[in-house]
Coordinates of C-alpha atoms in Angstrom, one line a residue:
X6 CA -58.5 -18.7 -18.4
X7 CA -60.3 -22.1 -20.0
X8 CA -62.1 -23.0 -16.9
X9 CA -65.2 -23.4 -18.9
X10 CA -63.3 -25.7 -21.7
X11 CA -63.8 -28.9 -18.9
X12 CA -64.1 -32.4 -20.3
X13 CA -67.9 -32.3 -19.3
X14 CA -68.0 -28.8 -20.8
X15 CA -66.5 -29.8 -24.3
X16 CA -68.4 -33.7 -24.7
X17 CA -71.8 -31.6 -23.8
X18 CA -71.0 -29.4 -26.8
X19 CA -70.0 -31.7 -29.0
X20 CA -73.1 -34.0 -28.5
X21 CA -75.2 -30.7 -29.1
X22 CA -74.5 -30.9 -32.4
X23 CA -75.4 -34.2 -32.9
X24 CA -78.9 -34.6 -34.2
X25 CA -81.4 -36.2 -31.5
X26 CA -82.7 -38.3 -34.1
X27 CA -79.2 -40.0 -33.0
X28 CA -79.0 -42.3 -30.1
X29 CA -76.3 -40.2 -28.1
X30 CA -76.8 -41.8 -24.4
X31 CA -73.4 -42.9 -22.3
X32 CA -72.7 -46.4 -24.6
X33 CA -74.2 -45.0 -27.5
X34 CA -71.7 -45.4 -30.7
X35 CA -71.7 -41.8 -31.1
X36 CA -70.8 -41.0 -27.1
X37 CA -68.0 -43.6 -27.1
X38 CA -66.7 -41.8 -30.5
X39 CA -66.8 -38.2 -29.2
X40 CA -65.6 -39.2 -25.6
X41 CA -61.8 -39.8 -25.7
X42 CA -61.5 -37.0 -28.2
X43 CA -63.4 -34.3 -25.6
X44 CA -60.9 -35.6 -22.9
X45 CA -57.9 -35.2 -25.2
X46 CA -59.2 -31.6 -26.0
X47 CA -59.8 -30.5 -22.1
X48 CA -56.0 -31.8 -22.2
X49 CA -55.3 -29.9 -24.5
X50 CA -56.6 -26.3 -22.6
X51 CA -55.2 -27.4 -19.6
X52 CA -51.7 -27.2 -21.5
X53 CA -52.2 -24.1 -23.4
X54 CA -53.0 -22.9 -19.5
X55 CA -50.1 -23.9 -18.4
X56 CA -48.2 -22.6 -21.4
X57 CA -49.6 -19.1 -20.8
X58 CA -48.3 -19.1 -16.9
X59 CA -45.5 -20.2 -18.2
X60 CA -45.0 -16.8 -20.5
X61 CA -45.3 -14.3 -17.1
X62 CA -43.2 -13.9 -14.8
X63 CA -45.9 -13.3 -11.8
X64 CA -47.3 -17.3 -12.9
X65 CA -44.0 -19.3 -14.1
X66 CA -42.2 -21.4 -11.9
X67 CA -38.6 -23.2 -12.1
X68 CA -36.9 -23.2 -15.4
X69 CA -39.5 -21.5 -17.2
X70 CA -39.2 -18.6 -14.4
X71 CA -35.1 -19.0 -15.1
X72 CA -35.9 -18.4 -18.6
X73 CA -38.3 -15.5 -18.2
X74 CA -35.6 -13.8 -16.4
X75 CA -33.3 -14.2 -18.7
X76 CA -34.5 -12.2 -21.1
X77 CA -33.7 -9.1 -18.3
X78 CA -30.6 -10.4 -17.4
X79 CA -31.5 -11.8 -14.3
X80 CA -30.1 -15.7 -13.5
X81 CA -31.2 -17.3 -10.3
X82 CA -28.7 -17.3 -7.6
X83 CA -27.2 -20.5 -6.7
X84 CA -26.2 -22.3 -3.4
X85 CA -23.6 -20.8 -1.6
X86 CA -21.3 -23.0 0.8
X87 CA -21.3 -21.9 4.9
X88 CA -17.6 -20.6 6.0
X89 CA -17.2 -20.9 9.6
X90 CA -13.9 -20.3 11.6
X91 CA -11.6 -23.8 13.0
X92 CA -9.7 -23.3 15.7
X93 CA -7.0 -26.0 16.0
X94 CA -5.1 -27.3 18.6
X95 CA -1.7 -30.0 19.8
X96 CA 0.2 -30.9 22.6
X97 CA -0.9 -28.7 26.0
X98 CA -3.5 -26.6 24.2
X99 CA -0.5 -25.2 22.0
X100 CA -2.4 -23.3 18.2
X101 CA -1.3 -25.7 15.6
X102 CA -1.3 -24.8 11.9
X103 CA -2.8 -27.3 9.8
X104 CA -2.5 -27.2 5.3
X105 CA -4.8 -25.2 3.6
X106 CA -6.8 -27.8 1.7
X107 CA -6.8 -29.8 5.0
X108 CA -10.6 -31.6 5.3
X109 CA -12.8 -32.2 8.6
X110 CA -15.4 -34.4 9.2
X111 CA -18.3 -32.3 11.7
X112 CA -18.8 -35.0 15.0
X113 CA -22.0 -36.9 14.6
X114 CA -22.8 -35.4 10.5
X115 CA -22.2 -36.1 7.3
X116 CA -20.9 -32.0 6.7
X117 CA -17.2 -31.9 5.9
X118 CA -15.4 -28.9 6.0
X119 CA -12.3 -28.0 4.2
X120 CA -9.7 -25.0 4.9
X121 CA -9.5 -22.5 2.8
X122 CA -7.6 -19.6 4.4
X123 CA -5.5 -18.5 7.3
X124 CA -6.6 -16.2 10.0
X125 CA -4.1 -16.7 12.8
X126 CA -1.7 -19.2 14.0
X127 CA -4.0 -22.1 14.8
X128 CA -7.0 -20.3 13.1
X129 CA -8.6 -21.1 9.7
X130 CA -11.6 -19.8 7.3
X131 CA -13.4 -23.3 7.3
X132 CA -15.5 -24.1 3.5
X133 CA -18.4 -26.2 4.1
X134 CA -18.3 -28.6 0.8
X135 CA -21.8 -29.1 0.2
X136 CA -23.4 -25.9 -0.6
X137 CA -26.5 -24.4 1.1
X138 CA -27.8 -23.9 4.2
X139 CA -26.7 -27.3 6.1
X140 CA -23.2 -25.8 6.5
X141 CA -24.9 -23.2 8.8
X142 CA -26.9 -26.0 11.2
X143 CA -23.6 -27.7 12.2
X144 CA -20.5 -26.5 14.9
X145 CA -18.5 -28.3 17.3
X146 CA -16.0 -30.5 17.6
X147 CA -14.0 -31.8 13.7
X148 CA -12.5 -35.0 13.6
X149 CA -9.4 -35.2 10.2
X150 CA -10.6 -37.2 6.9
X151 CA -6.4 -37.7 6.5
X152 CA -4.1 -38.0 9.5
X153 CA -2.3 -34.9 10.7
X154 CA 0.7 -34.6 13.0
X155 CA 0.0 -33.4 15.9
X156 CA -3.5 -32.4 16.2
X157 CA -5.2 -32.7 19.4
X158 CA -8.3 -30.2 18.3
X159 CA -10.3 -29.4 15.9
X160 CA -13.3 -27.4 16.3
X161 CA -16.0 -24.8 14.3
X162 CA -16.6 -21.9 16.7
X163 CA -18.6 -19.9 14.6
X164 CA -19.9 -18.2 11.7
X165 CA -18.3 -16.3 9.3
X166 CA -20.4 -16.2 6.3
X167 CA -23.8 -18.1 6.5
X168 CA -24.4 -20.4 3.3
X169 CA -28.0 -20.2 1.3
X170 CA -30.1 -22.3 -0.5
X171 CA -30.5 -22.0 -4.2
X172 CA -33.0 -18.9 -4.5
X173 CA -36.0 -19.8 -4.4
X174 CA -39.0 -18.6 -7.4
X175 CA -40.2 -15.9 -5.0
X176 CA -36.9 -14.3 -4.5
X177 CA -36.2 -14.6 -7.8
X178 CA -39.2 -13.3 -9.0
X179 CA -39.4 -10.4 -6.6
X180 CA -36.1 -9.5 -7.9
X181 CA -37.4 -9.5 -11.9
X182 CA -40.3 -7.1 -10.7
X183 CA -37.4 -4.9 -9.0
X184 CA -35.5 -4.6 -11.8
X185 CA -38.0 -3.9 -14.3
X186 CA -39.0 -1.3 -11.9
X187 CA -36.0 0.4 -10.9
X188 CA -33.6 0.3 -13.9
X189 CA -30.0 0.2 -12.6
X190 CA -27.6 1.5 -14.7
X191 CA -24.1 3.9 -14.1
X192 CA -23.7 3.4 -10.3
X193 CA -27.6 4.6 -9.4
X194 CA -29.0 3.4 -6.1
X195 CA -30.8 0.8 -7.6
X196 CA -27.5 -0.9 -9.1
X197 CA -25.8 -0.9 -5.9
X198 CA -29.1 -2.4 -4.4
X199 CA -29.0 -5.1 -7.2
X200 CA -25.3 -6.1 -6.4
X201 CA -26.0 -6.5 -2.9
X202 CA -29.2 -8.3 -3.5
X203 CA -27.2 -11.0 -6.3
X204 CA -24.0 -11.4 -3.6
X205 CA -23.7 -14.7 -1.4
X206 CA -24.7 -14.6 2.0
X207 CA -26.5 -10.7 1.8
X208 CA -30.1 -9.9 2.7
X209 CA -31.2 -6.5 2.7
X210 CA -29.2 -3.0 1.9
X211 CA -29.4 0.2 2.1
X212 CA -27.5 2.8 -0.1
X213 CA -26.3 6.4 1.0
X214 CA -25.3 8.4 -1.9
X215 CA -22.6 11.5 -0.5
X216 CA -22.7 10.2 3.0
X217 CA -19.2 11.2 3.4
X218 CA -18.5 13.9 0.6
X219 CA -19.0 14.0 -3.0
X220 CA -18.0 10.9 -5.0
X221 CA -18.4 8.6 -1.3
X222 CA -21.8 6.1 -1.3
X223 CA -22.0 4.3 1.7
X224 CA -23.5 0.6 1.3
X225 CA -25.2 -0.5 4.8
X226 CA -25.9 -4.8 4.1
X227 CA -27.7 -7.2 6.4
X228 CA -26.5 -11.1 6.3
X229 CA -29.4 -13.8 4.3
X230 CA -30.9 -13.9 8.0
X231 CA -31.4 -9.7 8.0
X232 CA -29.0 -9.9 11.1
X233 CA -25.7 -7.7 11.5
X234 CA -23.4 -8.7 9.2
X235 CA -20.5 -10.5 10.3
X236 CA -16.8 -8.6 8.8
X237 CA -15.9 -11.4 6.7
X238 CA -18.8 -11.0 4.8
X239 CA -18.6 -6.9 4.7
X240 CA -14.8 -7.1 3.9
X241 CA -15.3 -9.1 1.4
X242 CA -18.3 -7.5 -0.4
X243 CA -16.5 -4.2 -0.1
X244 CA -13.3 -6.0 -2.3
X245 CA -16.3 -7.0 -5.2
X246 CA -17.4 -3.4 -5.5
X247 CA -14.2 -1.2 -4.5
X248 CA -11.2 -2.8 -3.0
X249 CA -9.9 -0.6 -0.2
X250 CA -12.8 2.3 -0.7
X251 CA -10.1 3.9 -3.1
X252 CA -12.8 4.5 -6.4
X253 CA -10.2 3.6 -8.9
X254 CA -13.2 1.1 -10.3
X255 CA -11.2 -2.2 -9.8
X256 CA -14.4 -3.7 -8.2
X257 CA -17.9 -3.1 -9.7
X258 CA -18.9 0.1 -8.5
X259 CA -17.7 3.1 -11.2
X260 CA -14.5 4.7 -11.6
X261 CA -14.7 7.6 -8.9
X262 CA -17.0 6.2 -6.6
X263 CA -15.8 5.8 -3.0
X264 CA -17.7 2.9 -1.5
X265 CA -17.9 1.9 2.3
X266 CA -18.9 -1.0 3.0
X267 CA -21.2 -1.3 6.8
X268 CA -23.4 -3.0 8.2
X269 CA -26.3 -2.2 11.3
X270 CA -25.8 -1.8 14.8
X271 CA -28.2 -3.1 17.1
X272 CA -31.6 -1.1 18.9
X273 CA -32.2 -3.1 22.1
X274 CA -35.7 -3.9 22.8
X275 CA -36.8 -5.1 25.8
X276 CA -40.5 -6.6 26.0
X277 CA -43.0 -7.2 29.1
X278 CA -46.1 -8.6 28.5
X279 CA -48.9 -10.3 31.2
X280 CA -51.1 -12.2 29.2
X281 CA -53.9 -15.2 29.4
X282 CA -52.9 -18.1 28.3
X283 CA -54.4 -20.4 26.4
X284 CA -56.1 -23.6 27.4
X285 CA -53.7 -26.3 26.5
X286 CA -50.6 -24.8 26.7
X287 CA -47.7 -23.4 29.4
X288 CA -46.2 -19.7 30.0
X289 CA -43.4 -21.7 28.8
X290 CA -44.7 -22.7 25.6
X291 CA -46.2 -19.3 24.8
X292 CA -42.7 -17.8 26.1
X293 CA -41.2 -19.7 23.3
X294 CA -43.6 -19.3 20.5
X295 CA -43.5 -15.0 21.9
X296 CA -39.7 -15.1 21.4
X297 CA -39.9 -16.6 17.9
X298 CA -42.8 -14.5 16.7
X299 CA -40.9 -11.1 17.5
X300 CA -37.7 -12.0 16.6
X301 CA -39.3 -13.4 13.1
X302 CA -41.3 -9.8 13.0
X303 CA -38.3 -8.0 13.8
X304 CA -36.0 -9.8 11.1
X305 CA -38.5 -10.4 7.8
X306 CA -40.7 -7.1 8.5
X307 CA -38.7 -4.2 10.4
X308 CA -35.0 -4.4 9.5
X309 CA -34.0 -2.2 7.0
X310 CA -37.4 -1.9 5.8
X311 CA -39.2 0.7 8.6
X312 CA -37.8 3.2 11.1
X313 CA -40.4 2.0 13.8
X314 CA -41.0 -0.9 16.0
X315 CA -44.7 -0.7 16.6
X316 CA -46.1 -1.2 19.4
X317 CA -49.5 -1.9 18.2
X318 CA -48.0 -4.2 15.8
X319 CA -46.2 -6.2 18.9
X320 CA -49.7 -6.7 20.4
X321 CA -51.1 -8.0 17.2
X322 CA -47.8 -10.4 17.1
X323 CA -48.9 -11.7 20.6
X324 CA -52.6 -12.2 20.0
X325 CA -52.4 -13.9 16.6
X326 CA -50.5 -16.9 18.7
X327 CA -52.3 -19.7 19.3
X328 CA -50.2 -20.5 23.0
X329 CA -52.0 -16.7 23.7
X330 CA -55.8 -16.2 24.5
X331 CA -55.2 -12.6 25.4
X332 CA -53.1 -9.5 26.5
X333 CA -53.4 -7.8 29.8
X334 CA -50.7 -5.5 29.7
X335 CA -47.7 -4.6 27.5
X336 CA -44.3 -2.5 27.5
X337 CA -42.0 -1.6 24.9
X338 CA -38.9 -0.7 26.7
X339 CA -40.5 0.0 29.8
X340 CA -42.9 2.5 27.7
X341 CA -46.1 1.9 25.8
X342 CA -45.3 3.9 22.8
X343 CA -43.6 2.9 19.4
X344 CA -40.0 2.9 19.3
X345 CA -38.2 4.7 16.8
X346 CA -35.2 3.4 15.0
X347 CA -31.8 5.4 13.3
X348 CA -31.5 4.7 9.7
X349 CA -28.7 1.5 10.5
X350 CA -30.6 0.4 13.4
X351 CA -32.4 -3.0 13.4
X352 CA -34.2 -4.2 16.5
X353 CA -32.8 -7.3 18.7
X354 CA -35.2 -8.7 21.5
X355 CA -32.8 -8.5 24.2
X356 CA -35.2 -9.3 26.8
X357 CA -38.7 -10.7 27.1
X358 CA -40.4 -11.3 30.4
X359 CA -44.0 -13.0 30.2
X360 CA -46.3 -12.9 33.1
X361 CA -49.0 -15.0 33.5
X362 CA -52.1 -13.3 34.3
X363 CA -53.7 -14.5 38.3

């Protein structure tokens, strides 16, 4: 907004209005006068610039983005901590049963892990301790911070809930321009949407109002990675918004409404392609960089957003990669038409085959 309030803009002006019967050249007594204050003044624009980003919520950033959405109700979602299943062992392979509170080291990390719930004999809801995403990049073998009897071992199989990073200003902000958009209020879809998108460890949703009856909405969630979600996470969003699906209003969701919990099943998608590659680079390298691109299509752009795999769009995935100079041929499932998707489908590259052209 004050691009023309520069420091060359503002000493111009001010040495305009000095008479020329004045000696105003660079050393002059009157240019060394007016110089430091022009410079403190295009400081001063550049601050009221920054003050006015500051006051939207399309321009502010950090804090001032927290405080902006604020005013709606709205506070930035914090870290969330990775919970992965331990499977421990003794003697001869035997399930042991270890203390809840009992903390693990992850083999060759810094990640500890500490127990937080039973599953089975020998089998334990692990809590990463540092919050955010790093709990999700670490699995294998635990070794004990305190001695216990009997262990032989101690291991992270997999999964459960995958942790986040703080949210980031974009999410955030997308979320402010949601909810000024579609105001939640009573139990409408846009609530329910607005729960799911503030819970740990959820990506995208989707809301059926009367899917089963009157009174019955049926909330279909995607984990922070818009893959299925695993049932830790479904069970235990379905205990914040109605505990049991009995809509006596002990969780979030209204008194009378029923709520499911679900999440999508996969639509196997199976991809051949003979292509050119490019100069520089392997079938194996654009295999790789192929597989990525999809599966980064399919997740961020198709899940729970569209009822169609393109298969246009699939040939514009391949051709905008570098590894790729161009497409020969292309199948979709054996077919070269768009696939279509149910309403809790999302796709899953099951299998890609790249040929290299002769």
């Amino acid at each position: 907004m004050f691009e023309g309030k520069s420091y060359e803009v503002i000493l111009a002006n001010m040495l305009a209005r000095v008479p020329n019967t004045i000696d105003k050249r660079q050393g002059s007594i009157i240019y060394d006068a007016l110089a430091p204050a022009a410079a403190e003044l295009a400081q001063s624009y550049i601050d009221l610039d920054t003050i006015l980003n500051s006051a939207f919520a399309d321009t502010a950033e950090n804090t001032d983005l927290d405080k902006k959405c604020s005013e709606i109700g709205l506070v930035r979602i914090p870290a969330s901590k990775t919970i992965q299943k331990g499977i421990f062992t003794g003697s001869g392979g035997v399930a042991l049963d270890i203390e809840i509170g009992s903390r693990f080291t992850v083999v060759n990390s810094n990640v500890n892990f500490i127990a937080i719930e039973k599953i089975a004999n020998g089998q334990y809801k692990m809590q990463c301790e540092t919050a955010g995403s790093i709990g999700n990049t670490v699995t294998g073998q635990m070794i004990p911070i305190s001695y216990i009897e009997g262990l032989q071992t101690a291991n992270l199989t997999e999964i459960l809930i995958l942790g986040e990073d703080i949210e980031d200003d974009d999410s955030l902000r997308q979320r402010y321009f949601t909810k000024v958009k579609n105001i939640e209020k009573d139990g409408n879809v846009a609530q329910y949407i607005e729960w799911a998108n503030e819970y740990a460890g959820i990506g995208k949703a989707k809301v059926f109002p009367l899917w089963d009856g009157n009174n019955t909405v049926k909330v279909s969630i995607l984990n922070s990675n818009n893959d299925i979600a695993s049932t830790e996470l479904i069970n235990s969003f379905q205990q914040y918004l109605d505990p049991n699906s009995q809509g006596l209003g002990e969780g979030a969701a209204p008194i009378g409404a029923i709520v499911t919990v679900t999440t999508a099943t996969y639509k196997n998608i199976s991809v051949n392609a003979t292509v050119n590659v490019a100069e520089g680079y392997t079938l194996t390298q654009a295999q790789l960089a192929t597989q990525l691109a999809i599966e980064n299509y399919f997740r961020n752009e198709i899940s729970y957003e569209k009822n169609m795999v393109s298969y246009f769009t699939i040939g514009t995935v391949l051709t905008n990669l570098n590894e790729i100079e161009s497409i020969i041929s292309l199948t979709l499932n054996g077919g070269n038409s768009d696939i279509t998707l149910l309403t809790e489908e999302i796709p899953n590259l099951n299998n890609l085959v790249l040929t290299e052209s002769t």
